[in-house]
mmCIF file of C-alpha atoms and ligand atoms in Angstrom:
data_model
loop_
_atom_site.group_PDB
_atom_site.id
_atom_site.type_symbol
_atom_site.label_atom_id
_atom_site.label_comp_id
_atom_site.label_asym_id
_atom_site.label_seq_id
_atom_site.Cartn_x
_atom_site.Cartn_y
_atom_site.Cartn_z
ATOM 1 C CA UNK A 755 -1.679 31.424 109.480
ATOM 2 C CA UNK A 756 -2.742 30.846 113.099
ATOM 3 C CA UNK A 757 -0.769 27.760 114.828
ATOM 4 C CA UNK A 758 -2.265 26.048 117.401
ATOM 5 C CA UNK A 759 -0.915 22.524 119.630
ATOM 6 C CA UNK A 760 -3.431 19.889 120.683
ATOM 7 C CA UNK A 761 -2.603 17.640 123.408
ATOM 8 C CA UNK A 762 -5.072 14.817 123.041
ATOM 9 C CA UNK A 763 -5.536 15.047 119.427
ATOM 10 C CA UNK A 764 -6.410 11.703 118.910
ATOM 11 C CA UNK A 765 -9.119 11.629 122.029
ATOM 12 C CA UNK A 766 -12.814 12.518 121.864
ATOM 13 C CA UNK A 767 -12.873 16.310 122.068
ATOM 14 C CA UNK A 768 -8.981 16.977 121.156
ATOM 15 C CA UNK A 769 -9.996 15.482 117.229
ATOM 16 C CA UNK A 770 -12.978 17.133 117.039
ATOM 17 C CA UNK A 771 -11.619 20.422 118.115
ATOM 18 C CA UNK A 772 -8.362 19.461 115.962
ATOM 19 C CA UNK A 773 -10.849 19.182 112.801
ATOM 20 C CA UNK A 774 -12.456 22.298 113.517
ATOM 21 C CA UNK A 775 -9.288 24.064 113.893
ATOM 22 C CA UNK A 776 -7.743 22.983 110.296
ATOM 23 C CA UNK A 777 -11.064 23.809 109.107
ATOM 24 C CA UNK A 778 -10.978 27.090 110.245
ATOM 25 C CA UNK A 779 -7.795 27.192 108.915
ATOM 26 C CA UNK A 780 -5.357 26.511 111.422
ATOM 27 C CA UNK A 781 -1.780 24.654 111.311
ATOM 28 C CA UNK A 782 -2.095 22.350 114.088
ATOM 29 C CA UNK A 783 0.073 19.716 115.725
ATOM 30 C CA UNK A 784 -1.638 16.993 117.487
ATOM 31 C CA UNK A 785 0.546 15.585 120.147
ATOM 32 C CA UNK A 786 -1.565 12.097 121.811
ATOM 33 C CA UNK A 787 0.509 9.255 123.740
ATOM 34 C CA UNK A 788 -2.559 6.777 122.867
ATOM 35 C CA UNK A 789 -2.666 5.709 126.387
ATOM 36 C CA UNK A 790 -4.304 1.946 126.882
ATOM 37 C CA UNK A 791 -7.365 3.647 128.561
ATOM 38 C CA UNK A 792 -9.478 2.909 125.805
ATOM 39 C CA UNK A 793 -8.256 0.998 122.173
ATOM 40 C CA UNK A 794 -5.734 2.160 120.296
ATOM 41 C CA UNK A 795 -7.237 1.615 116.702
ATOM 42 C CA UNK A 796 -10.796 3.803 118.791
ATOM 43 C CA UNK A 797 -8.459 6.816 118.625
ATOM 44 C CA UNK A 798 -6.909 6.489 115.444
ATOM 45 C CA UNK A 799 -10.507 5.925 114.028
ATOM 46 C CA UNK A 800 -11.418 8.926 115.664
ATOM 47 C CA UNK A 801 -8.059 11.163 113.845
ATOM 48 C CA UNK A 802 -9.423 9.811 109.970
ATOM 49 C CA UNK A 803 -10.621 12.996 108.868
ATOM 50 C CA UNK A 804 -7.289 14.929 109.404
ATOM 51 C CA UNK A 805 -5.442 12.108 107.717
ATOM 52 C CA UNK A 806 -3.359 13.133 105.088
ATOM 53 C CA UNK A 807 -4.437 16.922 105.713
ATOM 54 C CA UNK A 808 -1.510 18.984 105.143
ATOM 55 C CA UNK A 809 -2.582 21.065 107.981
ATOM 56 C CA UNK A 810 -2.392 18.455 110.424
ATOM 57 C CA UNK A 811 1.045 16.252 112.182
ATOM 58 C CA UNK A 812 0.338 13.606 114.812
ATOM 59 C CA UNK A 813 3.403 13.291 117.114
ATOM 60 C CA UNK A 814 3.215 10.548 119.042
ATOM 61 C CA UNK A 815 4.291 10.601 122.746
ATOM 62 C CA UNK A 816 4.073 11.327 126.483
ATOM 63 C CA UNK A 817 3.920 14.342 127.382
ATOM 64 C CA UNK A 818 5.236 13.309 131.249
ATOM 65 C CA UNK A 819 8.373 12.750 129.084
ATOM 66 C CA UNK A 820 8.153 14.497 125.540
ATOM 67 C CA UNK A 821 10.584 17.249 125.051
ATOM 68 C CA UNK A 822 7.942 19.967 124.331
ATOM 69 C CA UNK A 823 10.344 22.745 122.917
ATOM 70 C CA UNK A 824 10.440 21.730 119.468
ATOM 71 C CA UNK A 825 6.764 21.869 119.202
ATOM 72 C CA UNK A 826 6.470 24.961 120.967
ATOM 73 C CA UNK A 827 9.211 27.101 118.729
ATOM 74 C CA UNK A 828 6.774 29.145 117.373
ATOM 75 C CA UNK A 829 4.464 30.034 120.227
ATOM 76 C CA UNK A 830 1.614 28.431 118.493
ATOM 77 C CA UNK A 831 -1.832 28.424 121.100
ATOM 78 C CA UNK A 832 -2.001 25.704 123.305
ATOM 79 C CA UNK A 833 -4.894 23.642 123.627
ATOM 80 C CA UNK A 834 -4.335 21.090 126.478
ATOM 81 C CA UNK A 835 -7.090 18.448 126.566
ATOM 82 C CA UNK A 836 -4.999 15.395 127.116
ATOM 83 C CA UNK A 837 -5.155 13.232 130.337
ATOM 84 C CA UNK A 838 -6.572 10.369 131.999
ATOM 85 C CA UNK A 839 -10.338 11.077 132.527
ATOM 86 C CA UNK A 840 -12.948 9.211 134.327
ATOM 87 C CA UNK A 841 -13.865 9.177 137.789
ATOM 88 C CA UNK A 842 -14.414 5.563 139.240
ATOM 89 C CA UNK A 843 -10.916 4.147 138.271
ATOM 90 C CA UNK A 844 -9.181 7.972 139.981
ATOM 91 C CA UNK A 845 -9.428 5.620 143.084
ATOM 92 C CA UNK A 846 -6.660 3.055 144.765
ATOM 93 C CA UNK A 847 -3.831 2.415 143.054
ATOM 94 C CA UNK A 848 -5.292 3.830 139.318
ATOM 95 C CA UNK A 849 -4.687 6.985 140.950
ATOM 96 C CA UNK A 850 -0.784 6.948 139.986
ATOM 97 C CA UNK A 851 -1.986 7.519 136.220
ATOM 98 C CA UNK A 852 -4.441 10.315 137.223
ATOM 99 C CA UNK A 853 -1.664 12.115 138.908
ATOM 100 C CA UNK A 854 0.788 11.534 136.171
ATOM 101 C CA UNK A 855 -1.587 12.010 133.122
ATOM 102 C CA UNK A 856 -3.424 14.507 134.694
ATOM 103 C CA UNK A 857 -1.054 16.920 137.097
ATOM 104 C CA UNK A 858 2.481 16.154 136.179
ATOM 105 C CA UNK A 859 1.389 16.634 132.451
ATOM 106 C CA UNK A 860 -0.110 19.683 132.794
ATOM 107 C CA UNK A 861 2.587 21.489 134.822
ATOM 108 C CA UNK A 862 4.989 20.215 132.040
ATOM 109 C CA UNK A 863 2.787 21.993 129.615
ATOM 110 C CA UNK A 864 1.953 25.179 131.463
ATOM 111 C CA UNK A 865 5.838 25.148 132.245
ATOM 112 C CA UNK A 866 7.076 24.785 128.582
ATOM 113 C CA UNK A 867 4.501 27.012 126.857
ATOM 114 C CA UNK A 868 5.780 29.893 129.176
ATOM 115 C CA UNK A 869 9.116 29.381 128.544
ATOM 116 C CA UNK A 870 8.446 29.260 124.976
ATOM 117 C CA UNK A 871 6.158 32.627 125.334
ATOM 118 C CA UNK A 872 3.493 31.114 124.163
ATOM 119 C CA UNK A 873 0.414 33.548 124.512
ATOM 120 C CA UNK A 874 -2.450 31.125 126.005
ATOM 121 C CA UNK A 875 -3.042 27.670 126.945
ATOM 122 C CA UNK A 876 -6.657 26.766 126.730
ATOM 123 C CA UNK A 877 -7.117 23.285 128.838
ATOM 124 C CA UNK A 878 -9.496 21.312 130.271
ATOM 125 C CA UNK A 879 -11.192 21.524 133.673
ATOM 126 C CA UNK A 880 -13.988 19.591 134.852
ATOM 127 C CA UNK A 881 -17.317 20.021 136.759
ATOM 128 C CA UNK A 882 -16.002 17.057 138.652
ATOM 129 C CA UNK A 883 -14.096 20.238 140.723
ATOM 130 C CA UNK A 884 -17.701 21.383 142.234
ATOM 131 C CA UNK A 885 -18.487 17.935 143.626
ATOM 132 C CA UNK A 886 -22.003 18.064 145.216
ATOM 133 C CA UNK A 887 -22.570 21.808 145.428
ATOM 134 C CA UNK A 888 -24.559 23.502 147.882
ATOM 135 C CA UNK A 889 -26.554 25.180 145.385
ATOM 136 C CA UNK A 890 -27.193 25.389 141.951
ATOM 137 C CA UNK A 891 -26.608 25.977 138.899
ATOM 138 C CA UNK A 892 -22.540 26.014 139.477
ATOM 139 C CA UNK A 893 -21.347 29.773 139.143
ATOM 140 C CA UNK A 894 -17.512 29.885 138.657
ATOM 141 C CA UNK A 895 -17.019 33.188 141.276
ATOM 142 C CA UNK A 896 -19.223 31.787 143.680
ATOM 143 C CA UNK A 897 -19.687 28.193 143.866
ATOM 144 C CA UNK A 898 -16.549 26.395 146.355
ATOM 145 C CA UNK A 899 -14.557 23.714 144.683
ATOM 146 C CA UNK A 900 -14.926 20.951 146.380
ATOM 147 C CA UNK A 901 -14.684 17.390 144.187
ATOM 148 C CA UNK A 902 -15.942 14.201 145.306
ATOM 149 C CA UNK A 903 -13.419 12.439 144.052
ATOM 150 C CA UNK A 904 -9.590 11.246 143.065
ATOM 151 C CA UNK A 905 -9.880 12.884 139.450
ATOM 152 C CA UNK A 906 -11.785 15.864 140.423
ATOM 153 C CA UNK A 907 -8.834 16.918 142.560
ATOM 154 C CA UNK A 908 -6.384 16.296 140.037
ATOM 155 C CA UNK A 909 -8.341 19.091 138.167
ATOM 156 C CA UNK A 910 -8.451 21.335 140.811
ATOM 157 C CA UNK A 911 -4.753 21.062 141.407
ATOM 158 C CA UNK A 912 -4.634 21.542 138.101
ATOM 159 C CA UNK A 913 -6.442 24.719 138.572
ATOM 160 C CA UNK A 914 -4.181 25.784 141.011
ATOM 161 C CA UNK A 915 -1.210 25.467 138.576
ATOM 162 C CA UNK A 916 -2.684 27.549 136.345
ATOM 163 C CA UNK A 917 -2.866 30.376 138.801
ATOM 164 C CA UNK A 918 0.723 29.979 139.515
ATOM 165 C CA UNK A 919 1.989 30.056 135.278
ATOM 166 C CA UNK A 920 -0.820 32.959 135.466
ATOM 167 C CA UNK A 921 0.638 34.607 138.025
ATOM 168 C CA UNK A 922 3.601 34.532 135.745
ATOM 169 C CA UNK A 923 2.435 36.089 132.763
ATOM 170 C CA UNK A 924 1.152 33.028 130.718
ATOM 171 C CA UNK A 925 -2.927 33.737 129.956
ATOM 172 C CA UNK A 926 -4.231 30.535 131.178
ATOM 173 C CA UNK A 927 -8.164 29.464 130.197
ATOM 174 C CA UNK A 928 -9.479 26.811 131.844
ATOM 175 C CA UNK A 929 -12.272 25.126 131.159
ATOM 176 C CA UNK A 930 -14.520 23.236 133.098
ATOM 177 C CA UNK A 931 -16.658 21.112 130.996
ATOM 178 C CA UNK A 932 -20.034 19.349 131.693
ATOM 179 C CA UNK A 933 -20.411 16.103 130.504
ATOM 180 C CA UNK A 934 -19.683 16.097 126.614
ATOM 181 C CA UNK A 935 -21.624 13.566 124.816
ATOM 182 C CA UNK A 936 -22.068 13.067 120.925
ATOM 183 C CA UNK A 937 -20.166 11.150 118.195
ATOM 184 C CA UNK A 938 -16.632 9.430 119.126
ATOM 185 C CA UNK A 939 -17.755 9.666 122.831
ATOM 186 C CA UNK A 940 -15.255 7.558 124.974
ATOM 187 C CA UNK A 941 -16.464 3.973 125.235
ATOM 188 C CA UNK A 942 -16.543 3.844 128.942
ATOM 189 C CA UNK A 943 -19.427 7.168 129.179
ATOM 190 C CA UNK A 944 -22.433 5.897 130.047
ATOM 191 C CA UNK A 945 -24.541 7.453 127.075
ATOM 192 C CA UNK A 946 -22.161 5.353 124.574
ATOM 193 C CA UNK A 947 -22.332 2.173 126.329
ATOM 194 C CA UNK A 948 -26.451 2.609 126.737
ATOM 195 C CA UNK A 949 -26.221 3.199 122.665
ATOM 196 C CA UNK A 950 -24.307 0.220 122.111
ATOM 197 C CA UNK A 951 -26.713 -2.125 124.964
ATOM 198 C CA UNK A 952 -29.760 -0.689 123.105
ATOM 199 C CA UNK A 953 -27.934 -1.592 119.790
ATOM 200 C CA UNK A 954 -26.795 -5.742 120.679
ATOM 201 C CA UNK A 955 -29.435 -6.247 123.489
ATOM 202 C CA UNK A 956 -27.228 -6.706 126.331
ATOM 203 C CA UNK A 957 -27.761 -5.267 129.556
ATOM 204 C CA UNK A 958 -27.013 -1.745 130.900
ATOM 205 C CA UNK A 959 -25.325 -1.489 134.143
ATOM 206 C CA UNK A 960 -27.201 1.361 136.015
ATOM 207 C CA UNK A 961 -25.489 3.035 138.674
ATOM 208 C CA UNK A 962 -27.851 4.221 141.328
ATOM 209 C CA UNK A 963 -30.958 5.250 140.707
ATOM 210 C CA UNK A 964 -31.178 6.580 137.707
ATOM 211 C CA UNK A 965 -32.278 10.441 139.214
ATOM 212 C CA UNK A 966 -28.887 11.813 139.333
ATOM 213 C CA UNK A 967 -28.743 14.284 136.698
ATOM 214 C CA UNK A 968 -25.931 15.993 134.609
ATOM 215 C CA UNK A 969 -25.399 18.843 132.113
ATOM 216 C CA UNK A 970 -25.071 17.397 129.275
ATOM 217 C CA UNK A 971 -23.340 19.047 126.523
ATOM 218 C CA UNK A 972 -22.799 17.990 122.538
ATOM 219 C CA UNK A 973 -19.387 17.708 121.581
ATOM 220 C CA UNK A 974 -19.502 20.530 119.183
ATOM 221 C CA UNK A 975 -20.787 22.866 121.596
ATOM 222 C CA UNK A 976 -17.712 22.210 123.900
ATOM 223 C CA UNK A 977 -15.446 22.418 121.032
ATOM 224 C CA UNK A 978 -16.730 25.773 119.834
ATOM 225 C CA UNK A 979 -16.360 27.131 123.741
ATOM 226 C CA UNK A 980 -13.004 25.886 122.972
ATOM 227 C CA UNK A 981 -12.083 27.780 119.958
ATOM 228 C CA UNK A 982 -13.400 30.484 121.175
ATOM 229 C CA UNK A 983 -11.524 30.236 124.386
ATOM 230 C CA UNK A 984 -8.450 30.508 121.534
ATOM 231 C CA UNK A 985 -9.581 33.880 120.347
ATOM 232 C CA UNK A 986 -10.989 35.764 123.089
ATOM 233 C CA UNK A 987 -9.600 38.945 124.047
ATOM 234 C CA UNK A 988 -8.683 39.102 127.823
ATOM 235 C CA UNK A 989 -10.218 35.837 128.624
ATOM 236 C CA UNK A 990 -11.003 34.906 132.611
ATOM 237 C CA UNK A 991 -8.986 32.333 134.272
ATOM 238 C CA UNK A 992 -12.223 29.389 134.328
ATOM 239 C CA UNK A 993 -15.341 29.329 132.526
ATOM 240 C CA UNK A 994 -18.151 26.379 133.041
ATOM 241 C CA UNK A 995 -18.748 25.000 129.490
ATOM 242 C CA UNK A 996 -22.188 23.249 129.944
ATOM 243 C CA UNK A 997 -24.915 22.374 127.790
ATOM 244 C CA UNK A 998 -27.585 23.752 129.490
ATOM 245 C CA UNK A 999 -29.485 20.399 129.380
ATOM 246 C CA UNK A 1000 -29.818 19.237 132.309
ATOM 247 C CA UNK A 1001 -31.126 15.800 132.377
ATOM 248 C CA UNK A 1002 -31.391 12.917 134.503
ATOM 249 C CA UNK A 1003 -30.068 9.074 133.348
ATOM 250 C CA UNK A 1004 -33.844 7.835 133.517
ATOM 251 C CA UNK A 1005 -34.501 11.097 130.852
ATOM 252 C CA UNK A 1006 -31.678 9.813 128.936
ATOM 253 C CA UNK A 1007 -32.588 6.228 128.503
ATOM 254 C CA UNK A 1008 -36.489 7.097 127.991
ATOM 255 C CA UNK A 1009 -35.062 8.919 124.964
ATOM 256 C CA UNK A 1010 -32.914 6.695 123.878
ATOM 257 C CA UNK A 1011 -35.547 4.239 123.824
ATOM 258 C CA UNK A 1012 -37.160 6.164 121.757
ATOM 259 C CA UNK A 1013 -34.553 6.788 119.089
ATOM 260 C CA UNK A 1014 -33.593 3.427 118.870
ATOM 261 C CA UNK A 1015 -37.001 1.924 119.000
ATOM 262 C CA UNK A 1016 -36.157 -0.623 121.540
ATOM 263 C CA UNK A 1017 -36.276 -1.308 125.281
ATOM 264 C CA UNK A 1018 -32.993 -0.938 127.241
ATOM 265 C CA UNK A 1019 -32.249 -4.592 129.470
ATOM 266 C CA UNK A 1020 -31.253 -2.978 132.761
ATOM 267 C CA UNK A 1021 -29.018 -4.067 135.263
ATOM 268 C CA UNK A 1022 -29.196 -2.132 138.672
ATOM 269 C CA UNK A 1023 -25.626 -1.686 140.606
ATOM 270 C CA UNK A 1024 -25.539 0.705 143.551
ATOM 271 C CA UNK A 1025 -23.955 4.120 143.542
ATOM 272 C CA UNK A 1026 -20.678 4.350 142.172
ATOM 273 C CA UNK A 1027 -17.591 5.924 144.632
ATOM 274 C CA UNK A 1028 -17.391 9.635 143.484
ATOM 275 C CA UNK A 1029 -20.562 10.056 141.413
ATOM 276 C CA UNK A 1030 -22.000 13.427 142.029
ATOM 277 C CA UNK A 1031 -25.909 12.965 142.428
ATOM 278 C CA UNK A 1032 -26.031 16.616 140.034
ATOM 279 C CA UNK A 1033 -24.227 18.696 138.074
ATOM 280 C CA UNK A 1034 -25.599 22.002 135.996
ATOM 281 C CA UNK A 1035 -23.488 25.290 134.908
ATOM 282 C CA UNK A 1036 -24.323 28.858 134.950
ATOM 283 C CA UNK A 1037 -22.737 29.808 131.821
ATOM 284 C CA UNK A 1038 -23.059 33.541 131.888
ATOM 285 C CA UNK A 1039 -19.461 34.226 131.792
ATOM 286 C CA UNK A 1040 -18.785 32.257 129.148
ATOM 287 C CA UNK A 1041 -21.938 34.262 126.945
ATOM 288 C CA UNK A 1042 -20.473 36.978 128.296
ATOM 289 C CA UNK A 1043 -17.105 36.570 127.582
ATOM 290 C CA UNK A 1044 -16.572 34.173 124.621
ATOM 291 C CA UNK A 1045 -19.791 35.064 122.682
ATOM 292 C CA UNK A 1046 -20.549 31.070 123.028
ATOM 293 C CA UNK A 1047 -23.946 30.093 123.886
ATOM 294 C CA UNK A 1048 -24.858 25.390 123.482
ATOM 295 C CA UNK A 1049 -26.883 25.278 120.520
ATOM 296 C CA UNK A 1050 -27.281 21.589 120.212
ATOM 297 C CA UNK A 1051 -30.389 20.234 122.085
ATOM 298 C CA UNK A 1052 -30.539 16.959 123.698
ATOM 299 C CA UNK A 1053 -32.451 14.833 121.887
ATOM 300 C CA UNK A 1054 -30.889 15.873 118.609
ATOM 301 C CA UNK A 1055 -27.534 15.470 120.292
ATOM 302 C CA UNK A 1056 -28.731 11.968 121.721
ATOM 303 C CA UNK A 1057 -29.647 11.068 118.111
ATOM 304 C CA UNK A 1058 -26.245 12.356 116.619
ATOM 305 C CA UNK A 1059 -24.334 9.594 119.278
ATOM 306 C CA UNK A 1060 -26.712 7.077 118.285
ATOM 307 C CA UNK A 1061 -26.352 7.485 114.213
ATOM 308 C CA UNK A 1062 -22.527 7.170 115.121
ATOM 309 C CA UNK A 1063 -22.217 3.795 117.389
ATOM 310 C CA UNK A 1064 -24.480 2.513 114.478
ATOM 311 C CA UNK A 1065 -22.644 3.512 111.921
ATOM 312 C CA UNK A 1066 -19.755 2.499 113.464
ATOM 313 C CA UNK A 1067 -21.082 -1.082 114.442
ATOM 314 C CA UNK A 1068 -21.809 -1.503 110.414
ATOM 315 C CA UNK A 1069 -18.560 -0.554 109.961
ATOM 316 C CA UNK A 1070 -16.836 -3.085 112.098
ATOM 317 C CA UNK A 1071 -18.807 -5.826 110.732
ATOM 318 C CA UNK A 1072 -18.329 -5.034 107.029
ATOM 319 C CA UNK A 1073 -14.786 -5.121 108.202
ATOM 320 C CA UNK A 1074 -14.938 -8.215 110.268
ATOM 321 C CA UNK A 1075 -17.113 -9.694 107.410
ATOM 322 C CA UNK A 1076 -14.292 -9.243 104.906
ATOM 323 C CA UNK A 1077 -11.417 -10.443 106.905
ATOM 324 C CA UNK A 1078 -13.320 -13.718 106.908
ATOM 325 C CA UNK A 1079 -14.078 -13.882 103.603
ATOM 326 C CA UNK A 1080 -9.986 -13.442 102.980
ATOM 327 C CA UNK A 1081 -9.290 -15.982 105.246
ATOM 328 C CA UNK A 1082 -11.510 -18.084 103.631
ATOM 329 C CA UNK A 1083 -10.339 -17.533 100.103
ATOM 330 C CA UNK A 1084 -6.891 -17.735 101.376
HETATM 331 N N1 LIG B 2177 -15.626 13.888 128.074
HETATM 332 C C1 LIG B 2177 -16.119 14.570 129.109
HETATM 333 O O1 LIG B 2177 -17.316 14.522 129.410
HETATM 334 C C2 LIG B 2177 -15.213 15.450 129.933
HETATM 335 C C3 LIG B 2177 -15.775 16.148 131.013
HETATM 336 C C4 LIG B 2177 -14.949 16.962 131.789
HETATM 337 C C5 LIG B 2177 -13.612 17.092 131.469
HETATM 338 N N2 LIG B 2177 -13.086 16.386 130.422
HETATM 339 C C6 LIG B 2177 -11.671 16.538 130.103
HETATM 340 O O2 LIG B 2177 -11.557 16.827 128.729
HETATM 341 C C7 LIG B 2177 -10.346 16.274 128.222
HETATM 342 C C8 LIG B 2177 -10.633 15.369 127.035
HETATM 343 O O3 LIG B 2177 -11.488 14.318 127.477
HETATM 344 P P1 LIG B 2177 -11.971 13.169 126.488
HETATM 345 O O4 LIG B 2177 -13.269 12.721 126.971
HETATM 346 O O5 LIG B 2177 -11.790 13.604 125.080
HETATM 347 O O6 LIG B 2177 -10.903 12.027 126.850
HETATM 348 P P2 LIG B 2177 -10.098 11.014 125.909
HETATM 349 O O7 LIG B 2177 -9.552 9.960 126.810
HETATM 350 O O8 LIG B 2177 -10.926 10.576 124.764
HETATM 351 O O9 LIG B 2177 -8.906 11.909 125.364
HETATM 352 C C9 LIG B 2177 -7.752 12.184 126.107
HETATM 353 C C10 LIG B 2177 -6.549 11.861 125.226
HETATM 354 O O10 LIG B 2177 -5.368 12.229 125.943
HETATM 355 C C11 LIG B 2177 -4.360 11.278 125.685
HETATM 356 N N3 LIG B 2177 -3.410 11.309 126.793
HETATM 357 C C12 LIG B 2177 -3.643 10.984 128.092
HETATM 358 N N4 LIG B 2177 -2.527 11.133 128.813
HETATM 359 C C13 LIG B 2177 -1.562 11.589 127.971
HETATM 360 C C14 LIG B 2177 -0.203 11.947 128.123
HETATM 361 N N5 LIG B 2177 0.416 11.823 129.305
HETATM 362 N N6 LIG B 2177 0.477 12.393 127.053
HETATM 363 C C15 LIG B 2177 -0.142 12.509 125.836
HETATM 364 N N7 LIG B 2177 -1.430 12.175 125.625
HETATM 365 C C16 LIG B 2177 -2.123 11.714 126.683
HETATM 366 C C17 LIG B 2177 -5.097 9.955 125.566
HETATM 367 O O11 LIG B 2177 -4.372 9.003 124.803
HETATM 368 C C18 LIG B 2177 -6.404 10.370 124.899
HETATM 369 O O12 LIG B 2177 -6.372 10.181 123.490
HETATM 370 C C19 LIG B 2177 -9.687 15.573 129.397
HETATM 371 O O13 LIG B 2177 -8.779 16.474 129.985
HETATM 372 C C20 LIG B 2177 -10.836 15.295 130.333
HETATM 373 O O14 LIG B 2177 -10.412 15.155 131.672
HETATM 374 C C21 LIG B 2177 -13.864 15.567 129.653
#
């Protein structure tokens, strides 16, 4: 039986990759510290499929501190998703966490699954590492790394790492995603928070003017990069993993609208620090490579995200709804 370690398990891609791994059949440890980025009961909401799956364990802790050995005993494949994401809060003094979450963590990982000879470590990059390119689409051989901001580089150092542990004989796969959107997306990405505005009728802060544009890509496309990043024989050291749907926020909300049958209240901010006005991948390699081509388009994908906050709104208030009534009858 293949073995596999997920760091972020309990995060927005690491559980949906974790469910498609024990789906396909995998053993697989989930290792999450629930950091207070986002709530605690969000992530484990977002682990209730694999609860009670005998082909799942949640161990709780950090891995800036967790003794990774024990996990690692029998060289399962490691895939590293964990750390603190997000651009805007990468800057002044936030950017402690980013460089402990993000760089310490992932040398700790790199360092422990080579000493455990573990074959490959798939983790994950970011497009944030291209910053505002010169051209585009992004191609991984030819486009300079240059991010725009505190986060971004702690991905490219991270890069840099890699090279070192790859240097060393341990097949590192890095992966730099494109915006992932879908269900469970992390409550501060701006497609979730539009869903839930459009949902309750509050406002939408809109950063900038709406024209800066990203690649977005459904969270099951980026998970099934993933996988296949697992599997791959003689994988390259970075591959982009983007949707191929480039869009810009305007496109977004317009369709959004739509879905939801409602107007979105906006409420225009100015740029934020370290947005990138565009982002969009040329994911030959990965075609090439891993066999993986985005299949989700983005209004279905839109659609999928907004099914989701409303289920999950219903939920809450059948829950909230029933607490009351148990207070009252108590
Ligand atoms: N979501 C995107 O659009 C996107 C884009 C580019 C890159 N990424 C990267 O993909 C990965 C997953 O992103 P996500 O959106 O699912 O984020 P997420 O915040 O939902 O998941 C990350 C998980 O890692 C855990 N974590 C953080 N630091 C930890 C530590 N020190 N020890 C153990 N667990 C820790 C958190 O508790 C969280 O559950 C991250 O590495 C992120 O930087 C995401």
């Amino acid at each position: 039986m293949r073995r596999a370690l997920v760091t972020g398990c309990a995060g927005f891609i690491g559980s949906h990759l974790s469910e498609r791994l024990v789906a396909e059949g995998w053993q697989v440890v989930g290792v999450d510290a629930f950091t207070p980025y986002y709530d605690r009961d969000d992530k484990l909401d977002n682990l209730g499929a694999l609860d009670g799956s005998p082909r799942f364990m949640l161990v709780e802790g950090d891995l800036c501190t967790l003794d990774l050995e024990p996990l690692l005993e029998d060289a399962p494949v490691v895939f590293h998703l964990a750390a603190q994401p997000g651009v805007r809060l990468s800057f002044g003094e936030g950017f402690a966490r980013y460089t402990a979450d993000n760089m310490l963590a992932t040398q700790r990982v790199f360092e422990a699954a080579a000493a455990a000879g573990c074959r490959r470590v798939v983790w994950a990059s970011s497009s944030s590492v291209y910053g505002d390119a010169a051209a585009y689409p992004c191609i991984e051989a030819e486009t300079p790394t240059s991010p725009r901001s505190p986060y971004g580089v702690t991905k490219r150092a991270c890069e840099d790492l890699a090279d070192i542990y790859r240097g060393q004989g341990l097949e590192t796969v890095g992966l730099r995603y494109f915006t992932v959107y879908g269900p469970r997306q992390r409550p501060d990405m701006a497609m979730r928070i539009l869903c839930e505005s459009l949902l309750e009728g509050t406002p939408f802060p809109l950063y900038g003017d709406g024209g800066q544009s990203r690649d977005f890509t459904h969270v099951a496309d980026a998970v099934d990069a993933t996988y296949r990043a697992g599997l791959a024989d003689d994988p390259a050291a970075i591959y982009n993993v983007g949707g191929g749907h480039e869009a810009t926020l305007a496109d977004v909300i317009l369709t959004l609208e739509d879905l939801a049958g409602r107007r979105a209240v906006l409420d225009h901010r100015p740029d934020q620090a370290g947005d990138v006005r565009r982002t969009a991948a040329d994911t030959t390699r990965a075609r090439e490579d891993l066999g993986w081509a985005a299949s989700v388009g983005l209004r279905d994908g839109l659609r999928s995200e907004l099914d989701w906050v409303m289920a999950r709104r219903k939920a809450l208030s059948a829950a909230t709804r029933s607490k009351r009534a148990a207070a009252v009858a108590g």
